[in-house]
């Protein structure tokens, strides 16, 4: 699709943008006199429609199909995060009658990769149980006699990276400094034959999932959430993993079957899991006012590190908006080569 150069490019933000980000966006785009940024005071559908009728670009996390149909001038919708599964069906429908580019953001990839490593090391070094003991006044200077709370070294591992987008590329780079590890990478397809990697990798494609799982003992999941990856790892797939395997999931909870993962951890059929993404994002509070974003009681397990979907923190990092700013400038210049355009057929 060719983006026609316009005298003015109107960019609408459909959430309550804080002052520091507004100033950052304005400073970054000050030389583009044809770009007009709109930050509405209220972001209900009525206001979005009011300001969006002339918008060329809309930036935000959710937009209903009704609004999409009414916003006749819209050319690009930018979702600032990687999770765009909730947009796919709407954009497939709308693109039958008019062309609207869907873009997702990878500005939080470094933060998410750092959080991945932090959870992994916290799990392997048993940081949380020892921290909790010290809070209770229990002083230990060595491992337990049965070594149940001993650290596990991050070397001589077969590390499996499920997905090789922006996040796992950083994870690979971060882990490349640890000794004597082998890297196995599964992605949907390998197009760039000239791509360089921090270490040697063994490559796998989508149909080779079982072969991939049989070869690894550390699985890091950072794969797009699509109709094909949903429930990608079930009981059968988990059974292929070795007993000393560790899983880290920063993609989406439903990529792994919840009950199967819980039972595997409970029975110590794998060594542990570090989880930042869950299964129910609208949990009902129990009688004690507690909320659990899952059905299976993961909180009872000792071989789990749990995180409340915050791998993208810090959320006030202005640098994460560089990709969005770059895409706005490309539209302003009349360019069509936007960053991170979503392929609606592949769903990422």
PDB file of C-alpha atoms in Angstrom, residues 97-315:
ATOM      1  CA  UNK A  97     -13.501  -2.786   2.250  1.00  0.00           C
ATOM      2  CA  UNK A  98     -10.607  -0.406   2.937  1.00  0.00           C
ATOM      3  CA  UNK A  99      -6.892  -0.717   3.589  1.00  0.00           C
ATOM      4  CA  UNK A 100      -5.779  -0.014   7.155  1.00  0.00           C
ATOM      5  CA  UNK A 101      -2.292  -1.063   8.227  1.00  0.00           C
ATOM      6  CA  UNK A 102      -1.973  -2.655  11.664  1.00  0.00           C
ATOM      7  CA  UNK A 103       1.374  -2.142  13.385  1.00  0.00           C
ATOM      8  CA  UNK A 104       2.569  -3.572  16.689  1.00  0.00           C
ATOM      9  CA  UNK A 105       5.358  -2.274  18.903  1.00  0.00           C
ATOM     10  CA  UNK A 106       8.567  -3.849  20.137  1.00  0.00           C
ATOM     11  CA  UNK A 107       9.806  -0.943  22.220  1.00  0.00           C
ATOM     12  CA  UNK A 108       9.580  -2.972  25.416  1.00  0.00           C
ATOM     13  CA  UNK A 109      11.635  -5.909  24.091  1.00  0.00           C
ATOM     14  CA  UNK A 110      14.798  -5.068  26.055  1.00  0.00           C
ATOM     15  CA  UNK A 111      12.872  -4.708  29.323  1.00  0.00           C
ATOM     16  CA  UNK A 112      11.003  -7.955  28.738  1.00  0.00           C
ATOM     17  CA  UNK A 113      14.217  -9.817  27.945  1.00  0.00           C
ATOM     18  CA  UNK A 114      15.847  -8.443  31.103  1.00  0.00           C
ATOM     19  CA  UNK A 115      12.833  -9.565  33.142  1.00  0.00           C
ATOM     20  CA  UNK A 116      13.084 -12.996  31.527  1.00  0.00           C
ATOM     21  CA  UNK A 117      16.667 -13.376  32.681  1.00  0.00           C
ATOM     22  CA  UNK A 118      15.834 -12.014  36.139  1.00  0.00           C
ATOM     23  CA  UNK A 119      13.057 -14.581  36.652  1.00  0.00           C
ATOM     24  CA  UNK A 120      15.228 -17.376  35.301  1.00  0.00           C
ATOM     25  CA  UNK A 121      18.119 -16.597  37.649  1.00  0.00           C
ATOM     26  CA  UNK A 122      15.801 -16.063  40.614  1.00  0.00           C
ATOM     27  CA  UNK A 123      14.419 -19.547  39.996  1.00  0.00           C
ATOM     28  CA  UNK A 124      17.761 -21.231  39.376  1.00  0.00           C
ATOM     29  CA  UNK A 125      19.443 -19.571  42.358  1.00  0.00           C
ATOM     30  CA  UNK A 126      16.448 -20.136  44.668  1.00  0.00           C
ATOM     31  CA  UNK A 127      16.431 -16.452  45.576  1.00  0.00           C
ATOM     32  CA  UNK A 128      12.803 -16.254  46.703  1.00  0.00           C
ATOM     33  CA  UNK A 129      12.684 -19.139  49.236  1.00  0.00           C
ATOM     34  CA  UNK A 130      15.954 -18.013  50.831  1.00  0.00           C
ATOM     35  CA  UNK A 131      14.738 -14.408  50.900  1.00  0.00           C
ATOM     36  CA  UNK A 132      11.530 -15.522  52.610  1.00  0.00           C
ATOM     37  CA  UNK A 133      13.490 -17.530  55.177  1.00  0.00           C
ATOM     38  CA  UNK A 134      15.610 -14.538  56.061  1.00  0.00           C
ATOM     39  CA  UNK A 135      12.500 -12.381  56.456  1.00  0.00           C
ATOM     40  CA  UNK A 136      11.303 -14.955  58.968  1.00  0.00           C
ATOM     41  CA  UNK A 137      14.622 -14.781  60.831  1.00  0.00           C
ATOM     42  CA  UNK A 138      15.868 -18.157  59.633  1.00  0.00           C
ATOM     43  CA  UNK A 139      19.595 -17.834  59.034  1.00  0.00           C
ATOM     44  CA  UNK A 140      21.289 -20.372  56.764  1.00  0.00           C
ATOM     45  CA  UNK A 141      24.841 -20.261  55.501  1.00  0.00           C
ATOM     46  CA  UNK A 142      24.669 -23.292  53.224  1.00  0.00           C
ATOM     47  CA  UNK A 143      22.261 -25.462  51.255  1.00  0.00           C
ATOM     48  CA  UNK A 144      19.768 -27.778  52.902  1.00  0.00           C
ATOM     49  CA  UNK A 145      21.053 -31.310  53.591  1.00  0.00           C
ATOM     50  CA  UNK A 146      18.878 -32.701  50.810  1.00  0.00           C
ATOM     51  CA  UNK A 147      19.988 -29.866  48.497  1.00  0.00           C
ATOM     52  CA  UNK A 148      16.342 -28.994  47.791  1.00  0.00           C
ATOM     53  CA  UNK A 149      17.222 -25.306  47.979  1.00  0.00           C
ATOM     54  CA  UNK A 150      20.555 -25.501  46.205  1.00  0.00           C
ATOM     55  CA  UNK A 151      21.296 -23.234  43.256  1.00  0.00           C
ATOM     56  CA  UNK A 152      21.417 -24.624  39.739  1.00  0.00           C
ATOM     57  CA  UNK A 153      24.223 -23.420  37.501  1.00  0.00           C
ATOM     58  CA  UNK A 154      23.454 -21.896  34.139  1.00  0.00           C
ATOM     59  CA  UNK A 155      25.986 -23.855  32.114  1.00  0.00           C
ATOM     60  CA  UNK A 156      26.041 -27.074  30.106  1.00  0.00           C
ATOM     61  CA  UNK A 157      22.415 -26.424  29.185  1.00  0.00           C
ATOM     62  CA  UNK A 158      20.513 -26.975  25.979  1.00  0.00           C
ATOM     63  CA  UNK A 159      18.621 -23.693  25.823  1.00  0.00           C
ATOM     64  CA  UNK A 160      15.532 -23.621  23.652  1.00  0.00           C
ATOM     65  CA  UNK A 161      14.232 -20.290  22.391  1.00  0.00           C
ATOM     66  CA  UNK A 162      10.647 -20.703  21.233  1.00  0.00           C
ATOM     67  CA  UNK A 163      10.193 -17.725  18.949  1.00  0.00           C
ATOM     68  CA  UNK A 164      13.005 -15.513  17.732  1.00  0.00           C
ATOM     69  CA  UNK A 165      11.575 -12.030  17.575  1.00  0.00           C
ATOM     70  CA  UNK A 166      12.883  -8.934  19.318  1.00  0.00           C
ATOM     71  CA  UNK A 167      12.552 -10.352  22.853  1.00  0.00           C
ATOM     72  CA  UNK A 168      14.289 -13.689  22.370  1.00  0.00           C
ATOM     73  CA  UNK A 169      17.005 -12.066  20.284  1.00  0.00           C
ATOM     74  CA  UNK A 170      17.892 -10.006  23.346  1.00  0.00           C
ATOM     75  CA  UNK A 171      17.551 -13.086  25.582  1.00  0.00           C
ATOM     76  CA  UNK A 172      19.961 -14.941  23.315  1.00  0.00           C
ATOM     77  CA  UNK A 173      22.429 -12.064  23.512  1.00  0.00           C
ATOM     78  CA  UNK A 174      22.167 -11.868  27.324  1.00  0.00           C
ATOM     79  CA  UNK A 175      22.590 -15.633  27.782  1.00  0.00           C
ATOM     80  CA  UNK A 176      25.482 -15.899  25.334  1.00  0.00           C
ATOM     81  CA  UNK A 177      27.901 -14.872  28.098  1.00  0.00           C
ATOM     82  CA  UNK A 178      27.169 -17.954  30.194  1.00  0.00           C
ATOM     83  CA  UNK A 179      29.505 -20.901  29.694  1.00  0.00           C
ATOM     84  CA  UNK A 180      29.105 -24.093  27.706  1.00  0.00           C
ATOM     85  CA  UNK A 181      25.482 -23.756  26.666  1.00  0.00           C
ATOM     86  CA  UNK A 182      23.971 -24.910  23.392  1.00  0.00           C
ATOM     87  CA  UNK A 183      21.218 -22.879  21.747  1.00  0.00           C
ATOM     88  CA  UNK A 184      18.250 -24.308  19.882  1.00  0.00           C
ATOM     89  CA  UNK A 185      15.846 -21.895  18.175  1.00  0.00           C
ATOM     90  CA  UNK A 186      12.404 -22.607  16.747  1.00  0.00           C
ATOM     91  CA  UNK A 187      10.669 -19.997  14.631  1.00  0.00           C
ATOM     92  CA  UNK A 188       7.959 -20.148  12.001  1.00  0.00           C
ATOM     93  CA  UNK A 189      10.385 -19.666   9.141  1.00  0.00           C
ATOM     94  CA  UNK A 190      13.982 -18.633   8.485  1.00  0.00           C
ATOM     95  CA  UNK A 191      14.156 -16.086   5.679  1.00  0.00           C
ATOM     96  CA  UNK A 192      17.274 -14.039   6.377  1.00  0.00           C
ATOM     97  CA  UNK A 193      20.203 -16.284   5.550  1.00  0.00           C
ATOM     98  CA  UNK A 194      22.663 -13.497   6.382  1.00  0.00           C
ATOM     99  CA  UNK A 195      21.365 -12.865   9.896  1.00  0.00           C
ATOM    100  CA  UNK A 196      24.123 -13.004  12.509  1.00  0.00           C
ATOM    101  CA  UNK A 197      23.711 -14.590  15.937  1.00  0.00           C
ATOM    102  CA  UNK A 198      25.533 -14.141  19.264  1.00  0.00           C
ATOM    103  CA  UNK A 199      26.386 -17.878  19.280  1.00  0.00           C
ATOM    104  CA  UNK A 200      26.003 -20.854  17.034  1.00  0.00           C
ATOM    105  CA  UNK A 201      22.370 -22.026  16.958  1.00  0.00           C
ATOM    106  CA  UNK A 202      20.577 -25.140  15.818  1.00  0.00           C
ATOM    107  CA  UNK A 203      17.561 -24.060  13.786  1.00  0.00           C
ATOM    108  CA  UNK A 204      14.084 -25.566  13.806  1.00  0.00           C
ATOM    109  CA  UNK A 205      10.889 -24.582  11.987  1.00  0.00           C
ATOM    110  CA  UNK A 206       7.265 -24.788  13.158  1.00  0.00           C
ATOM    111  CA  UNK A 207       6.552 -28.452  12.243  1.00  0.00           C
ATOM    112  CA  UNK A 208       9.625 -29.550  14.233  1.00  0.00           C
ATOM    113  CA  UNK A 209       8.219 -28.560  17.643  1.00  0.00           C
ATOM    114  CA  UNK A 210       8.467 -32.069  19.114  1.00  0.00           C
ATOM    115  CA  UNK A 211      12.009 -32.572  17.868  1.00  0.00           C
ATOM    116  CA  UNK A 212      12.915 -29.173  19.340  1.00  0.00           C
ATOM    117  CA  UNK A 213      11.399 -29.980  22.758  1.00  0.00           C
ATOM    118  CA  UNK A 214      13.192 -33.335  22.933  1.00  0.00           C
ATOM    119  CA  UNK A 215      16.574 -31.620  22.555  1.00  0.00           C
ATOM    120  CA  UNK A 216      16.327 -28.941  25.270  1.00  0.00           C
ATOM    121  CA  UNK A 217      16.308 -28.617  29.037  1.00  0.00           C
ATOM    122  CA  UNK A 218      15.612 -24.888  29.316  1.00  0.00           C
ATOM    123  CA  UNK A 219      12.630 -23.494  27.412  1.00  0.00           C
ATOM    124  CA  UNK A 220      12.098 -19.746  26.985  1.00  0.00           C
ATOM    125  CA  UNK A 221       8.790 -18.853  25.359  1.00  0.00           C
ATOM    126  CA  UNK A 222       8.533 -15.487  23.605  1.00  0.00           C
ATOM    127  CA  UNK A 223       6.421 -16.359  20.589  1.00  0.00           C
ATOM    128  CA  UNK A 224       3.537 -14.348  19.099  1.00  0.00           C
ATOM    129  CA  UNK A 225       0.090 -15.312  20.393  1.00  0.00           C
ATOM    130  CA  UNK A 226      -1.938 -16.439  17.389  1.00  0.00           C
ATOM    131  CA  UNK A 227      -4.658 -18.967  16.650  1.00  0.00           C
ATOM    132  CA  UNK A 228      -1.865 -21.427  15.780  1.00  0.00           C
ATOM    133  CA  UNK A 229       0.253 -20.881  18.893  1.00  0.00           C
ATOM    134  CA  UNK A 230      -2.679 -20.888  21.336  1.00  0.00           C
ATOM    135  CA  UNK A 231      -2.474 -24.160  23.336  1.00  0.00           C
ATOM    136  CA  UNK A 232       0.639 -24.985  21.328  1.00  0.00           C
ATOM    137  CA  UNK A 233       2.189 -26.835  24.270  1.00  0.00           C
ATOM    138  CA  UNK A 234      -0.124 -29.372  25.863  1.00  0.00           C
ATOM    139  CA  UNK A 235       0.259 -32.534  27.895  1.00  0.00           C
ATOM    140  CA  UNK A 236       1.839 -34.427  24.997  1.00  0.00           C
ATOM    141  CA  UNK A 237       4.439 -31.715  24.360  1.00  0.00           C
ATOM    142  CA  UNK A 238       5.279 -31.238  28.032  1.00  0.00           C
ATOM    143  CA  UNK A 239       5.856 -34.986  28.370  1.00  0.00           C
ATOM    144  CA  UNK A 240       8.754 -34.662  25.922  1.00  0.00           C
ATOM    145  CA  UNK A 241      10.741 -32.479  28.336  1.00  0.00           C
ATOM    146  CA  UNK A 242      13.469 -33.843  30.576  1.00  0.00           C
ATOM    147  CA  UNK A 243      12.983 -33.886  34.346  1.00  0.00           C
ATOM    148  CA  UNK A 244      15.602 -31.149  34.873  1.00  0.00           C
ATOM    149  CA  UNK A 245      13.883 -28.777  32.408  1.00  0.00           C
ATOM    150  CA  UNK A 246      13.067 -25.197  33.361  1.00  0.00           C
ATOM    151  CA  UNK A 247      10.380 -23.183  31.553  1.00  0.00           C
ATOM    152  CA  UNK A 248      10.170 -19.396  31.316  1.00  0.00           C
ATOM    153  CA  UNK A 249       7.036 -17.931  29.722  1.00  0.00           C
ATOM    154  CA  UNK A 250       6.804 -14.226  28.827  1.00  0.00           C
ATOM    155  CA  UNK A 251       4.526 -14.682  25.791  1.00  0.00           C
ATOM    156  CA  UNK A 252       0.937 -15.569  26.754  1.00  0.00           C
ATOM    157  CA  UNK A 253      -0.296 -18.004  29.357  1.00  0.00           C
ATOM    158  CA  UNK A 254      -2.561 -19.965  27.033  1.00  0.00           C
ATOM    159  CA  UNK A 255       0.345 -21.047  24.843  1.00  0.00           C
ATOM    160  CA  UNK A 256       0.899 -23.715  27.536  1.00  0.00           C
ATOM    161  CA  UNK A 257      -2.027 -25.796  28.790  1.00  0.00           C
ATOM    162  CA  UNK A 258      -2.590 -24.637  32.366  1.00  0.00           C
ATOM    163  CA  UNK A 259      -3.627 -27.908  34.014  1.00  0.00           C
ATOM    164  CA  UNK A 260      -0.875 -29.932  32.326  1.00  0.00           C
ATOM    165  CA  UNK A 261       1.795 -27.431  33.359  1.00  0.00           C
ATOM    166  CA  UNK A 262       0.561 -27.327  36.949  1.00  0.00           C
ATOM    167  CA  UNK A 263       0.473 -31.132  37.273  1.00  0.00           C
ATOM    168  CA  UNK A 264       3.953 -31.444  35.807  1.00  0.00           C
ATOM    169  CA  UNK A 265       5.331 -28.943  38.323  1.00  0.00           C
ATOM    170  CA  UNK A 266       3.396 -30.400  41.239  1.00  0.00           C
ATOM    171  CA  UNK A 267       4.728 -33.899  40.546  1.00  0.00           C
ATOM    172  CA  UNK A 268       8.277 -32.530  39.972  1.00  0.00           C
ATOM    173  CA  UNK A 269       8.366 -33.959  36.478  1.00  0.00           C
ATOM    174  CA  UNK A 270      10.178 -30.784  35.438  1.00  0.00           C
ATOM    175  CA  UNK A 271      12.504 -28.706  37.595  1.00  0.00           C
ATOM    176  CA  UNK A 272      10.546 -25.456  37.627  1.00  0.00           C
ATOM    177  CA  UNK A 273       8.889 -22.587  35.830  1.00  0.00           C
ATOM    178  CA  UNK A 274       9.107 -18.790  35.831  1.00  0.00           C
ATOM    179  CA  UNK A 275       5.841 -17.280  34.633  1.00  0.00           C
ATOM    180  CA  UNK A 276       4.897 -13.680  33.839  1.00  0.00           C
ATOM    181  CA  UNK A 277       1.762 -14.360  31.773  1.00  0.00           C
ATOM    182  CA  UNK A 278      -1.445 -15.995  32.974  1.00  0.00           C
ATOM    183  CA  UNK A 279      -4.819 -17.478  32.137  1.00  0.00           C
ATOM    184  CA  UNK A 280      -7.536 -15.245  33.561  1.00  0.00           C
ATOM    185  CA  UNK A 281      -7.057 -11.484  33.436  1.00  0.00           C
ATOM    186  CA  UNK A 282     -10.341 -10.752  35.196  1.00  0.00           C
ATOM    187  CA  UNK A 283     -10.098 -12.957  38.300  1.00  0.00           C
ATOM    188  CA  UNK A 284     -12.899 -12.816  40.872  1.00  0.00           C
ATOM    189  CA  UNK A 285     -11.768 -11.941  44.371  1.00  0.00           C
ATOM    190  CA  UNK A 286     -12.162 -14.734  46.913  1.00  0.00           C
ATOM    191  CA  UNK A 287     -13.662 -14.231  50.382  1.00  0.00           C
ATOM    192  CA  UNK A 288     -10.334 -12.844  51.598  1.00  0.00           C
ATOM    193  CA  UNK A 289     -10.133 -10.316  48.767  1.00  0.00           C
ATOM    194  CA  UNK A 290      -7.364 -12.208  46.979  1.00  0.00           C
ATOM    195  CA  UNK A 291      -7.142 -12.520  43.212  1.00  0.00           C
ATOM    196  CA  UNK A 292      -5.550 -15.437  41.401  1.00  0.00           C
ATOM    197  CA  UNK A 293      -5.251 -15.234  37.584  1.00  0.00           C
ATOM    198  CA  UNK A 294      -5.405 -19.027  37.196  1.00  0.00           C
ATOM    199  CA  UNK A 295      -7.531 -22.033  38.195  1.00  0.00           C
ATOM    200  CA  UNK A 296      -4.703 -24.311  39.302  1.00  0.00           C
ATOM    201  CA  UNK A 297      -3.082 -23.269  42.622  1.00  0.00           C
ATOM    202  CA  UNK A 298       0.384 -22.334  41.357  1.00  0.00           C
ATOM    203  CA  UNK A 299       0.949 -20.309  44.539  1.00  0.00           C
ATOM    204  CA  UNK A 300       1.278 -23.560  46.511  1.00  0.00           C
ATOM    205  CA  UNK A 301       4.276 -24.719  44.494  1.00  0.00           C
ATOM    206  CA  UNK A 302       7.877 -24.215  45.580  1.00  0.00           C
ATOM    207  CA  UNK A 303       9.383 -24.653  42.116  1.00  0.00           C
ATOM    208  CA  UNK A 304       7.724 -21.609  40.570  1.00  0.00           C
ATOM    209  CA  UNK A 305       8.593 -17.918  40.266  1.00  0.00           C
ATOM    210  CA  UNK A 306       5.470 -15.852  39.574  1.00  0.00           C
ATOM    211  CA  UNK A 307       5.285 -12.347  38.137  1.00  0.00           C
ATOM    212  CA  UNK A 308       2.083 -10.308  37.488  1.00  0.00           C
ATOM    213  CA  UNK A 309       2.559  -9.639  33.757  1.00  0.00           C
ATOM    214  CA  UNK A 310       5.030  -6.822  34.340  1.00  0.00           C
ATOM    215  CA  UNK A 311       7.971  -7.888  32.180  1.00  0.00           C
ATOM    216  CA  UNK A 312       7.622  -4.705  30.117  1.00  0.00           C
ATOM    217  CA  UNK A 313       8.400  -2.490  33.132  1.00  0.00           C
ATOM    218  CA  UNK A 314       9.463   0.325  33.409  1.00  0.00           C
ATOM    219  CA  UNK A 315       6.375   1.625  31.638  1.00  0.00           C
TER     220      UNK A 315
END
